[in-house]
């Protein structure tokens, strides 16, 4: 058994939360640059230009890319040969979020659902822990904005609805969202599993490097078709009209019950932030 | 043809009546911030007949919850939040003289109707460009509800704050027009 002190988890989560909010990934920057080239609408081109300038400023001037520094989603893949010592994993992760959002001058965006009183330190994080083979601990910190999360949907379709039904719901979700989730967006789609798994698949699909196709050619084909249909809507950057409503559609699929066809659509704004660290 | 208009807040009826959808505005002067929780407080205060922390006539309300300022800085990132969440409160404020709202995303028909009736406009700032937009904010001061944290009401002095006219006083909608131009599928 390899021992890992949970204090290292706190340090790693803290650093990842700060980096994710200040330093856009190379995949995102490349996608924004491609968009600035490819977009036909003048206002859409201008939006891409602003987003590239915003990304540069964020990193150089140490201002978060977006004031919505997100609810912190943390994926923890724990190797089954790892022994975590010195405390509780969830507490260590939350402590990392608390310190990162405090010391990193990030906005604290969590509140009591009814009184709306702010929790003051952006905790609790939404933590997904998974056991995997090996003796490593992989942590992925995903600050997720509220505006795009609000436009996400879950559908329990009938098996008879098939691929056509899935496409209809994905396109409908993007259409209804319109300008609200800060297009150009990334569309995460989870197909199959059950009620909660479909949503988790949709979220997980957003962790993939932006624009990289699903390795399964059948799923990759669905991604290409969905991207075309979504962009045919003409919503464009910031909803001002244009060719690029979505920079990518990512799909994850797994078997489901013979009675069901769950489909989840998780909308990600252009401020796609995720930071990975392996201990 | 769209135009670029420099506006000095607070605004007059004439200031907003000259604006058409698609126009770029550069706002200078004083504007106020409020999002979900602050709007609820403001409308509750009005219902109880209490005085508001700011004069509404002619004002611009910016839907934003900024991130904290680093020491020596005016403000953190400060881009717009999604406006529809303020739709149930906006007509009340427009009736009392609010002249413009800055946010992102679609507005409800009753907000668009109130803008038409009482001469007000809705301006879109670039969502997710919080670092860039913060450069146009020269001073920031919390004037009400500090306990709301990022949702507190701030008084901001801005200089050439850029936005696009999304809804004008004629009830037109830039989002609808823009999408019509680029849509390739039949509307459902």
Tab-separated table of C-alpha atoms in Angstrom:
chain	number	residue	atom	x	y	z
A	1	UNK	CA	0.000	0.000	0.000
A	2	UNK	CA	1.286	3.413	-0.918
A	3	UNK	CA	0.549	6.027	1.733
A	4	UNK	CA	-0.599	9.520	0.813
A	5	UNK	CA	-1.062	12.199	3.471
A	6	UNK	CA	-4.405	13.956	2.981
A	7	UNK	CA	-2.630	17.274	3.635
A	8	UNK	CA	-1.139	16.820	0.157
A	9	UNK	CA	-4.670	16.512	-1.212
A	10	UNK	CA	-5.566	19.871	0.363
A	11	UNK	CA	-2.498	21.535	-1.172
A	12	UNK	CA	-3.175	20.001	-4.597
A	13	UNK	CA	-6.861	20.981	-4.627
A	14	UNK	CA	-6.056	24.527	-3.506
A	15	UNK	CA	-3.475	25.019	-6.257
A	16	UNK	CA	-5.717	23.430	-8.899
A	17	UNK	CA	-8.716	25.632	-7.982
A	18	UNK	CA	-6.601	28.767	-8.364
A	19	UNK	CA	-4.876	27.696	-11.581
A	20	UNK	CA	-8.165	26.601	-13.176
A	21	UNK	CA	-9.695	30.050	-12.633
A	22	UNK	CA	-6.731	32.114	-13.818
A	23	UNK	CA	-5.143	30.047	-16.562
A	24	UNK	CA	-7.241	28.864	-19.481
A	25	UNK	CA	-6.083	25.523	-20.887
A	26	UNK	CA	-4.199	25.255	-24.173
A	27	UNK	CA	-7.138	23.307	-25.669
A	28	UNK	CA	-9.560	26.139	-24.860
A	29	UNK	CA	-7.228	28.825	-26.229
A	30	UNK	CA	-6.777	26.827	-29.448
A	31	UNK	CA	-10.544	26.419	-29.818
A	32	UNK	CA	-11.138	30.161	-29.284
A	33	UNK	CA	-8.448	30.973	-31.867
A	34	UNK	CA	-10.060	28.549	-34.355
A	35	UNK	CA	-13.427	30.173	-33.666
A	36	UNK	CA	-12.077	33.667	-34.288
A	37	UNK	CA	-10.908	32.419	-37.707
A	38	UNK	CA	-13.972	30.402	-38.660
A	39	UNK	CA	-16.853	32.550	-37.387
A	40	UNK	CA	-18.589	34.384	-40.241
A	41	UNK	CA	-20.663	36.887	-38.297
A	42	UNK	CA	-18.802	40.146	-37.541
A	43	UNK	CA	-20.234	40.393	-34.016
A	44	UNK	CA	-19.354	36.751	-33.382
A	45	UNK	CA	-15.779	37.316	-34.551
A	46	UNK	CA	-15.548	40.296	-32.193
A	47	UNK	CA	-16.750	38.130	-29.268
A	48	UNK	CA	-14.023	35.546	-29.962
A	49	UNK	CA	-11.472	38.374	-30.068
A	50	UNK	CA	-12.703	39.635	-26.679
A	51	UNK	CA	-12.560	36.152	-25.163
A	52	UNK	CA	-8.954	35.676	-26.297
A	53	UNK	CA	-8.053	39.084	-24.847
A	54	UNK	CA	-9.904	38.169	-21.637
A	55	UNK	CA	-7.915	34.936	-21.359
A	56	UNK	CA	-4.630	36.804	-21.800
A	57	UNK	CA	-5.584	39.402	-19.180
A	58	UNK	CA	-6.710	36.761	-16.696
A	59	UNK	CA	-3.352	35.040	-16.727
A	60	UNK	CA	-1.131	38.125	-16.911
A	61	UNK	CA	-3.041	40.455	-14.588
A	62	UNK	CA	-4.211	37.743	-12.183
A	63	UNK	CA	-7.953	38.440	-12.571
A	64	UNK	CA	-10.231	35.381	-12.722
A	65	UNK	CA	-11.401	34.653	-16.289
A	66	UNK	CA	-14.980	34.909	-15.104
A	67	UNK	CA	-16.414	36.423	-11.916
A	68	UNK	CA	-18.417	33.214	-11.510
A	69	UNK	CA	-15.543	31.135	-10.159
A	70	UNK	CA	-17.952	28.252	-9.971
A	71	UNK	CA	-19.262	25.589	-7.724
A	72	UNK	CA	-16.234	23.343	-7.280
A	73	UNK	CA	-16.782	19.883	-8.716
A	74	UNK	CA	-13.962	17.539	-7.748
A	75	UNK	CA	-13.383	14.119	-9.278
A	76	UNK	CA	-11.160	11.921	-7.109
A	77	UNK	CA	-9.914	8.704	-8.690
A	78	UNK	CA	-8.389	6.746	-5.844
A	79	UNK	CA	-6.057	3.888	-6.718
A	80	UNK	CA	-7.044	0.779	-4.773
A	81	UNK	CA	-3.441	0.394	-3.585
A	82	UNK	CA	-3.464	3.843	-1.989
A	83	UNK	CA	-3.813	4.264	1.755
A	84	UNK	CA	-4.945	7.780	2.619
A	85	UNK	CA	-3.610	8.844	6.019
A	86	UNK	CA	-3.851	11.833	8.329
A	87	UNK	CA	-7.544	12.589	7.968
A	88	UNK	CA	-10.732	12.396	5.973
A	89	UNK	CA	-10.535	12.687	2.153
A	90	UNK	CA	-13.690	14.768	1.711
A	91	UNK	CA	-12.634	17.155	4.461
A	92	UNK	CA	-9.196	17.497	2.896
A	93	UNK	CA	-10.722	18.322	-0.494
A	94	UNK	CA	-13.090	20.888	1.037
A	95	UNK	CA	-10.219	22.452	2.944
A	96	UNK	CA	-8.355	22.830	-0.361
A	97	UNK	CA	-11.376	24.562	-1.896
A	98	UNK	CA	-11.742	26.815	1.177
A	99	UNK	CA	-8.090	27.878	1.038
A	100	UNK	CA	-7.967	28.175	-2.750
A	101	UNK	CA	-11.078	30.339	-3.000
A	102	UNK	CA	-9.968	32.471	-0.043
A	103	UNK	CA	-6.301	33.026	-0.832
A	104	UNK	CA	-6.939	33.064	-4.596
A	105	UNK	CA	-9.462	35.955	-4.440
A	106	UNK	CA	-12.087	33.754	-6.072
A	107	UNK	CA	-15.812	34.396	-5.712
A	108	UNK	CA	-17.659	32.331	-3.137
A	109	UNK	CA	-20.845	31.283	-4.899
A	110	UNK	CA	-22.454	28.693	-2.628
A	111	UNK	CA	-25.489	29.376	-0.483
A	112	UNK	CA	-28.276	27.726	1.512
A	113	UNK	CA	-30.893	26.695	-1.067
A	114	UNK	CA	-33.776	28.327	0.810
A	115	UNK	CA	-32.433	31.188	2.918
A	116	UNK	CA	-29.824	31.912	0.191
A	117	UNK	CA	-27.278	32.715	2.921
A	118	UNK	CA	-23.770	32.387	1.450
A	119	UNK	CA	-21.677	29.597	3.019
A	120	UNK	CA	-18.780	32.074	2.886
A	121	UNK	CA	-16.008	29.791	1.643
A	122	UNK	CA	-17.400	28.139	-1.505
A	123	UNK	CA	-17.789	24.781	0.251
A	124	UNK	CA	-19.095	22.152	0.154
A	125	UNK	CA	-17.602	20.973	-3.113
A	126	UNK	CA	-19.476	18.356	-5.128
A	127	UNK	CA	-17.106	15.404	-4.861
A	128	UNK	CA	-17.224	12.278	-7.019
A	129	UNK	CA	-14.954	9.551	-5.674
A	130	UNK	CA	-14.146	6.463	-7.697
A	131	UNK	CA	-11.903	3.475	-6.962
A	132	UNK	CA	-9.512	2.606	-9.787
A	133	UNK	CA	-6.605	0.171	-10.154
A	134	UNK	CA	-3.118	1.363	-9.206
A	135	UNK	CA	-1.378	3.319	-6.452
A	136	UNK	CA	-2.048	6.875	-7.585
A	137	UNK	CA	-4.636	9.467	-6.634
A	138	UNK	CA	-5.926	11.617	-9.488
A	139	UNK	CA	-7.798	14.796	-8.609
A	140	UNK	CA	-9.629	16.876	-11.202
A	141	UNK	CA	-10.974	20.231	-10.055
A	142	UNK	CA	-13.766	21.600	-12.223
A	143	UNK	CA	-15.129	25.034	-11.259
A	144	UNK	CA	-18.593	25.057	-12.889
A	145	UNK	CA	-20.504	28.270	-13.510
A	146	UNK	CA	-24.154	28.593	-12.524
A	147	UNK	CA	-25.371	30.190	-15.751
A	148	UNK	CA	-24.525	27.233	-17.959
A	149	UNK	CA	-25.434	24.644	-15.318
A	150	UNK	CA	-28.937	26.188	-15.129
A	151	UNK	CA	-29.447	25.509	-18.848
A	152	UNK	CA	-28.664	21.773	-18.494
A	153	UNK	CA	-31.403	19.144	-18.804
A	154	UNK	CA	-32.147	15.464	-18.164
A	155	UNK	CA	-34.601	13.447	-20.267
A	156	UNK	CA	-35.921	9.936	-19.643
A	157	UNK	CA	-36.779	8.987	-23.245
A	158	UNK	CA	-38.585	5.925	-24.512
A	159	UNK	CA	-36.419	3.306	-26.258
A	160	UNK	CA	-38.565	3.926	-29.368
A	161	UNK	CA	-37.330	7.524	-29.481
A	162	UNK	CA	-33.889	6.253	-30.505
A	163	UNK	CA	-31.063	8.367	-31.858
A	164	UNK	CA	-33.500	10.776	-33.513
A	165	UNK	CA	-35.114	11.444	-30.136
A	166	UNK	CA	-31.736	11.993	-28.500
A	167	UNK	CA	-30.718	14.507	-31.161
A	168	UNK	CA	-34.021	16.339	-30.870
A	169	UNK	CA	-33.571	16.796	-27.111
A	170	UNK	CA	-29.951	17.912	-27.351
A	171	UNK	CA	-30.780	20.471	-30.033
A	172	UNK	CA	-33.865	21.616	-28.097
A	173	UNK	CA	-31.802	22.133	-24.935
A	174	UNK	CA	-29.278	24.301	-26.776
A	175	UNK	CA	-32.046	26.192	-28.576
A	176	UNK	CA	-33.952	26.987	-25.387
A	177	UNK	CA	-30.745	28.053	-23.667
A	178	UNK	CA	-30.051	30.498	-26.512
A	179	UNK	CA	-27.771	33.328	-25.335
A	180	UNK	CA	-28.130	32.504	-21.614
A	181	UNK	CA	-25.223	30.083	-20.981
A	182	UNK	CA	-22.562	32.312	-22.647
A	183	UNK	CA	-22.074	30.696	-26.043
A	184	UNK	CA	-19.783	29.584	-27.665
A	185	UNK	CA	-20.531	26.581	-25.460
A	186	UNK	CA	-19.368	23.008	-25.108
A	187	UNK	CA	-22.193	20.486	-24.983
A	188	UNK	CA	-21.689	17.457	-22.751
A	189	UNK	CA	-24.079	14.592	-23.438
A	190	UNK	CA	-24.559	11.442	-21.373
A	191	UNK	CA	-26.515	8.636	-23.011
A	192	UNK	CA	-27.592	5.537	-21.109
A	193	UNK	CA	-26.915	4.329	-17.582
A	194	UNK	CA	-29.809	5.474	-15.418
A	195	UNK	CA	-31.218	8.737	-14.038
A	196	UNK	CA	-28.120	9.833	-12.122
A	197	UNK	CA	-25.520	8.101	-14.270
A	198	UNK	CA	-26.592	9.896	-17.450
A	199	UNK	CA	-26.002	13.241	-15.725
A	200	UNK	CA	-22.615	12.128	-14.443
A	201	UNK	CA	-21.606	10.897	-17.915
A	202	UNK	CA	-22.566	14.279	-19.383
A	203	UNK	CA	-20.466	16.081	-16.770
A	204	UNK	CA	-17.523	13.712	-17.225
A	205	UNK	CA	-17.563	14.159	-20.988
A	206	UNK	CA	-16.662	17.812	-20.381
A	207	UNK	CA	-13.345	16.762	-18.821
A	208	UNK	CA	-12.094	15.499	-22.160
A	209	UNK	CA	-9.648	17.711	-24.044
A	210	UNK	CA	-11.795	20.207	-25.912
A	211	UNK	CA	-12.775	18.971	-29.352
A	212	UNK	CA	-11.111	15.572	-29.066
A	213	UNK	CA	-13.481	12.925	-30.445
A	214	UNK	CA	-14.783	9.962	-28.460
A	215	UNK	CA	-12.480	6.972	-29.249
A	216	UNK	CA	-15.529	4.882	-30.206
A	217	UNK	CA	-16.238	5.675	-33.899
A	218	UNK	CA	-20.000	5.131	-33.404
A	219	UNK	CA	-20.107	7.737	-30.642
A	220	UNK	CA	-17.712	10.052	-32.487
A	221	UNK	CA	-20.128	10.055	-35.436
A	222	UNK	CA	-22.975	11.092	-33.110
A	223	UNK	CA	-20.799	13.911	-31.778
A	224	UNK	CA	-20.137	15.222	-35.295
A	225	UNK	CA	-23.822	15.072	-36.262
A	226	UNK	CA	-24.890	16.808	-33.062
A	227	UNK	CA	-22.285	19.557	-33.480
A	228	UNK	CA	-23.567	20.301	-36.965
A	229	UNK	CA	-27.217	20.357	-35.869
A	230	UNK	CA	-26.488	22.560	-32.868
A	231	UNK	CA	-24.505	25.016	-34.967
A	232	UNK	CA	-27.225	25.094	-37.621
A	233	UNK	CA	-29.376	26.838	-34.990
A	234	UNK	CA	-27.475	30.054	-35.757
A	235	UNK	CA	-27.393	31.234	-32.121
A	236	UNK	CA	-23.711	32.138	-32.416
A	237	UNK	CA	-21.279	33.674	-29.911
A	238	UNK	CA	-23.227	35.365	-27.063
A	239	UNK	CA	-26.451	34.617	-28.963
A	240	UNK	CA	-25.913	37.510	-31.378
A	241	UNK	CA	-26.228	35.209	-34.405
A	242	UNK	CA	-23.421	33.237	-36.005
A	243	UNK	CA	-22.038	29.911	-37.134
A	244	UNK	CA	-20.390	28.817	-33.901
A	245	UNK	CA	-22.875	28.201	-31.111
A	246	UNK	CA	-20.894	25.233	-29.787
A	247	UNK	CA	-17.158	24.664	-30.089
A	248	UNK	CA	-17.638	20.948	-29.449
A	249	UNK	CA	-20.123	18.259	-28.495
A	250	UNK	CA	-18.735	15.521	-26.245
A	251	UNK	CA	-20.721	12.318	-25.744
A	252	UNK	CA	-20.271	9.449	-23.305
A	253	UNK	CA	-22.499	6.410	-23.663
A	254	UNK	CA	-23.105	3.209	-21.698
A	255	UNK	CA	-25.761	0.480	-21.581
A	256	UNK	CA	-29.109	1.229	-19.942
A	257	UNK	CA	-32.239	-0.660	-18.790
A	258	UNK	CA	-34.356	-2.317	-21.527
A	259	UNK	CA	-37.209	0.034	-20.560
A	260	UNK	CA	-35.187	3.255	-20.627
A	261	UNK	CA	-33.214	5.703	-22.700
A	262	UNK	CA	-31.790	8.313	-20.317
A	263	UNK	CA	-30.190	11.379	-21.916
A	264	UNK	CA	-28.509	14.200	-20.021
A	265	UNK	CA	-27.283	17.432	-21.546
A	266	UNK	CA	-24.762	19.367	-19.469
A	267	UNK	CA	-24.050	22.775	-20.943
A	268	UNK	CA	-20.570	24.208	-20.379
A	269	UNK	CA	-19.896	27.893	-21.030
A	270	UNK	CA	-16.787	28.949	-22.946
A	271	UNK	CA	-14.995	29.438	-19.609
A	272	UNK	CA	-14.327	25.709	-19.510
A	273	UNK	CA	-12.064	25.213	-16.516
A	274	UNK	CA	-10.594	21.934	-15.356
A	275	UNK	CA	-7.302	21.232	-13.695
A	276	UNK	CA	-5.895	17.774	-13.145
A	277	UNK	CA	-3.263	16.656	-10.656
A	278	UNK	CA	-1.901	13.186	-9.957
A	279	UNK	CA	-0.430	12.329	-6.542
B	1	UNK	CA	-26.884	50.767	-39.829
B	2	UNK	CA	-25.831	50.372	-36.236
B	3	UNK	CA	-23.980	53.139	-34.435
B	4	UNK	CA	-21.720	53.652	-31.446
B	5	UNK	CA	-23.127	55.939	-28.747
B	6	UNK	CA	-21.359	57.324	-25.684
B	7	UNK	CA	-23.700	57.458	-22.712
B	8	UNK	CA	-23.226	59.279	-19.421
B	9	UNK	CA	-25.141	57.725	-16.534
B	10	UNK	CA	-27.625	58.562	-15.083
B	11	UNK	CA	-29.642	58.635	-18.300
B	12	UNK	CA	-32.536	60.668	-19.712
B	13	UNK	CA	-35.429	59.490	-21.894
B	14	UNK	CA	-33.646	61.093	-24.866
B	15	UNK	CA	-30.525	59.034	-24.187
B	16	UNK	CA	-32.380	55.748	-24.483
B	17	UNK	CA	-34.847	56.740	-27.213
B	18	UNK	CA	-31.975	57.269	-29.695
B	19	UNK	CA	-30.783	53.678	-29.244
B	20	UNK	CA	-31.639	50.821	-31.603
B	21	UNK	CA	-30.875	47.120	-31.322
B	22	UNK	CA	-27.333	46.286	-32.420
B	23	UNK	CA	-25.955	49.701	-31.421
B	24	UNK	CA	-22.776	49.664	-29.361
B	25	UNK	CA	-22.844	51.843	-26.263
B	26	UNK	CA	-19.911	53.017	-24.181
B	27	UNK	CA	-21.195	53.868	-20.721
B	28	UNK	CA	-19.414	56.291	-18.405
B	29	UNK	CA	-20.527	57.584	-15.035
B	30	UNK	CA	-22.158	55.883	-12.062
B	31	UNK	CA	-23.993	52.562	-12.292
B	32	UNK	CA	-25.268	50.178	-9.601
B	33	UNK	CA	-24.892	46.431	-9.257
B	34	UNK	CA	-27.611	44.031	-8.141
B	35	UNK	CA	-28.360	40.384	-8.758
B	36	UNK	CA	-30.852	37.855	-7.388
B	37	UNK	CA	-30.717	38.414	-3.633
B	38	UNK	CA	-30.340	42.209	-3.881
B	39	UNK	CA	-33.308	42.476	-6.250
B	40	UNK	CA	-35.456	40.559	-3.812
B	41	UNK	CA	-34.410	42.928	-1.012
B	42	UNK	CA	-35.047	46.036	-3.131
B	43	UNK	CA	-38.519	44.927	-4.179
B	44	UNK	CA	-39.357	43.882	-0.588
B	45	UNK	CA	-38.277	47.355	0.620
B	46	UNK	CA	-40.514	48.997	-1.975
B	47	UNK	CA	-43.451	46.836	-0.876
B	48	UNK	CA	-42.934	48.016	2.696
B	49	UNK	CA	-42.620	51.641	1.577
B	50	UNK	CA	-39.013	51.893	2.758
B	51	UNK	CA	-36.521	54.170	0.935
B	52	UNK	CA	-34.108	52.398	-1.434
B	53	UNK	CA	-30.315	52.677	-1.053
B	54	UNK	CA	-30.173	54.469	-4.419
B	55	UNK	CA	-32.321	56.820	-6.491
B	56	UNK	CA	-33.828	54.721	-9.326
B	57	UNK	CA	-34.774	57.488	-11.773
B	58	UNK	CA	-32.414	57.494	-14.754
B	59	UNK	CA	-30.176	54.778	-13.336
B	60	UNK	CA	-28.443	51.827	-14.925
B	61	UNK	CA	-28.535	48.506	-13.065
B	62	UNK	CA	-25.698	46.084	-13.808
B	63	UNK	CA	-26.449	42.415	-13.112
B	64	UNK	CA	-23.114	41.299	-11.677
B	65	UNK	CA	-21.604	39.607	-8.651
B	66	UNK	CA	-17.911	40.526	-8.877
B	67	UNK	CA	-15.091	38.365	-7.574
B	68	UNK	CA	-13.098	39.903	-4.661
B	69	UNK	CA	-10.584	42.644	-5.410
B	70	UNK	CA	-6.917	41.876	-4.776
B	71	UNK	CA	-5.214	44.394	-2.468
B	72	UNK	CA	-4.601	47.609	-4.389
B	73	UNK	CA	-7.148	46.738	-7.076
B	74	UNK	CA	-10.594	48.302	-7.619
B	75	UNK	CA	-12.514	45.075	-8.229
B	76	UNK	CA	-12.018	41.474	-9.330
B	77	UNK	CA	-13.581	39.930	-12.438
B	78	UNK	CA	-16.900	41.638	-13.163
B	79	UNK	CA	-18.792	40.277	-16.156
B	80	UNK	CA	-22.582	40.057	-16.441
B	81	UNK	CA	-24.758	37.327	-14.956
B	82	UNK	CA	-27.800	35.817	-16.722
B	83	UNK	CA	-30.618	38.361	-16.661
B	84	UNK	CA	-33.781	36.219	-16.770
B	85	UNK	CA	-33.465	35.570	-13.043
B	86	UNK	CA	-34.201	39.263	-12.461
B	87	UNK	CA	-37.237	39.267	-14.801
B	88	UNK	CA	-39.815	39.005	-12.034
B	89	UNK	CA	-38.381	42.123	-10.342
B	90	UNK	CA	-37.373	44.258	-13.345
B	91	UNK	CA	-40.776	45.716	-14.373
B	92	UNK	CA	-41.275	47.176	-10.874
B	93	UNK	CA	-37.931	48.981	-11.077
B	94	UNK	CA	-38.501	50.115	-14.684
B	95	UNK	CA	-41.836	51.681	-13.638
B	96	UNK	CA	-39.933	53.675	-11.027
B	97	UNK	CA	-37.613	55.168	-13.620
B	98	UNK	CA	-34.788	52.656	-14.159
B	99	UNK	CA	-33.513	53.482	-17.654
B	100	UNK	CA	-31.188	50.606	-18.479
B	101	UNK	CA	-30.146	47.143	-17.373
B	102	UNK	CA	-26.846	45.492	-18.278
B	103	UNK	CA	-26.686	41.697	-18.303
B	104	UNK	CA	-26.620	38.751	-20.677
B	105	UNK	CA	-29.291	36.465	-22.073
B	106	UNK	CA	-32.965	36.684	-22.939
B	107	UNK	CA	-35.595	38.800	-21.154
B	108	UNK	CA	-39.236	37.865	-20.534
B	109	UNK	CA	-41.985	39.447	-22.671
B	110	UNK	CA	-43.259	41.442	-19.665
B	111	UNK	CA	-39.822	43.040	-19.185
B	112	UNK	CA	-39.630	43.935	-22.888
B	113	UNK	CA	-43.159	45.368	-22.643
B	114	UNK	CA	-42.225	47.449	-19.583
B	115	UNK	CA	-39.170	48.821	-21.441
B	116	UNK	CA	-41.472	49.867	-24.293
B	117	UNK	CA	-44.042	51.480	-22.014
B	118	UNK	CA	-41.663	53.322	-19.693
B	119	UNK	CA	-38.745	53.980	-22.119
B	120	UNK	CA	-35.879	51.816	-21.000
B	121	UNK	CA	-33.304	49.588	-22.714
B	122	UNK	CA	-31.564	46.294	-22.062
B	123	UNK	CA	-27.853	46.162	-22.808
B	124	UNK	CA	-25.777	43.015	-23.276
B	125	UNK	CA	-22.200	42.814	-22.033
B	126	UNK	CA	-19.954	39.912	-23.014
B	127	UNK	CA	-20.652	37.013	-20.666
B	128	UNK	CA	-17.516	35.334	-19.402
B	129	UNK	CA	-15.251	38.287	-20.182
B	130	UNK	CA	-15.018	39.253	-16.521
B	131	UNK	CA	-11.323	40.115	-16.555
B	132	UNK	CA	-11.635	42.280	-19.657
B	133	UNK	CA	-14.726	44.152	-18.463
B	134	UNK	CA	-13.173	44.858	-15.044
B	135	UNK	CA	-10.673	47.169	-16.764
B	136	UNK	CA	-13.468	49.693	-17.419
B	137	UNK	CA	-14.455	49.962	-13.756
B	138	UNK	CA	-12.679	52.841	-12.050
B	139	UNK	CA	-14.147	52.777	-8.535
B	140	UNK	CA	-16.291	50.306	-6.615
B	141	UNK	CA	-18.015	50.762	-3.276
B	142	UNK	CA	-20.541	48.567	-1.456
B	143	UNK	CA	-23.529	50.790	-0.618
B	144	UNK	CA	-26.072	48.227	0.596
B	145	UNK	CA	-26.511	44.680	1.893
B	146	UNK	CA	-22.808	43.929	2.605
B	147	UNK	CA	-23.923	40.684	4.264
B	148	UNK	CA	-24.843	39.355	0.822
B	149	UNK	CA	-21.152	39.097	-0.076
B	150	UNK	CA	-20.805	38.932	-3.874
B	151	UNK	CA	-24.498	39.830	-4.126
B	152	UNK	CA	-24.142	43.143	-2.263
B	153	UNK	CA	-25.166	46.341	-4.074
B	154	UNK	CA	-22.094	48.207	-5.369
B	155	UNK	CA	-21.863	51.729	-6.704
B	156	UNK	CA	-19.464	51.613	-9.663
B	157	UNK	CA	-17.851	54.430	-11.580
B	158	UNK	CA	-17.230	53.207	-15.104
B	159	UNK	CA	-15.483	54.622	-18.145
B	160	UNK	CA	-16.430	53.570	-21.675
B	161	UNK	CA	-18.014	50.354	-20.400
B	162	UNK	CA	-18.886	48.468	-23.623
B	163	UNK	CA	-22.279	46.875	-24.257
B	164	UNK	CA	-24.663	46.144	-27.129
B	165	UNK	CA	-28.333	47.170	-27.253
B	166	UNK	CA	-30.308	43.906	-27.067
B	167	UNK	CA	-33.817	45.327	-26.466
B	168	UNK	CA	-34.695	48.902	-27.398
B	169	UNK	CA	-37.675	51.139	-26.515
B	170	UNK	CA	-39.520	49.871	-29.607
B	171	UNK	CA	-39.702	46.372	-28.159
B	172	UNK	CA	-37.265	44.875	-30.653
B	173	UNK	CA	-34.899	42.005	-29.802
B	174	UNK	CA	-31.361	41.666	-31.182
B	175	UNK	CA	-31.144	37.970	-30.226
B	176	UNK	CA	-34.140	37.129	-32.433
B	177	UNK	CA	-32.828	39.163	-35.336
B	178	UNK	CA	-29.294	37.721	-35.122
B	179	UNK	CA	-30.430	34.121	-35.007
B	180	UNK	CA	-32.814	34.603	-37.966
B	181	UNK	CA	-29.876	35.699	-40.076
B	182	UNK	CA	-27.731	32.647	-39.396
B	183	UNK	CA	-30.239	29.862	-38.764
B	184	UNK	CA	-30.068	26.941	-41.200
B	185	UNK	CA	-32.836	24.787	-39.773
B	186	UNK	CA	-36.582	25.381	-39.801
B	187	UNK	CA	-37.812	26.917	-36.559
B	188	UNK	CA	-39.887	24.507	-34.495
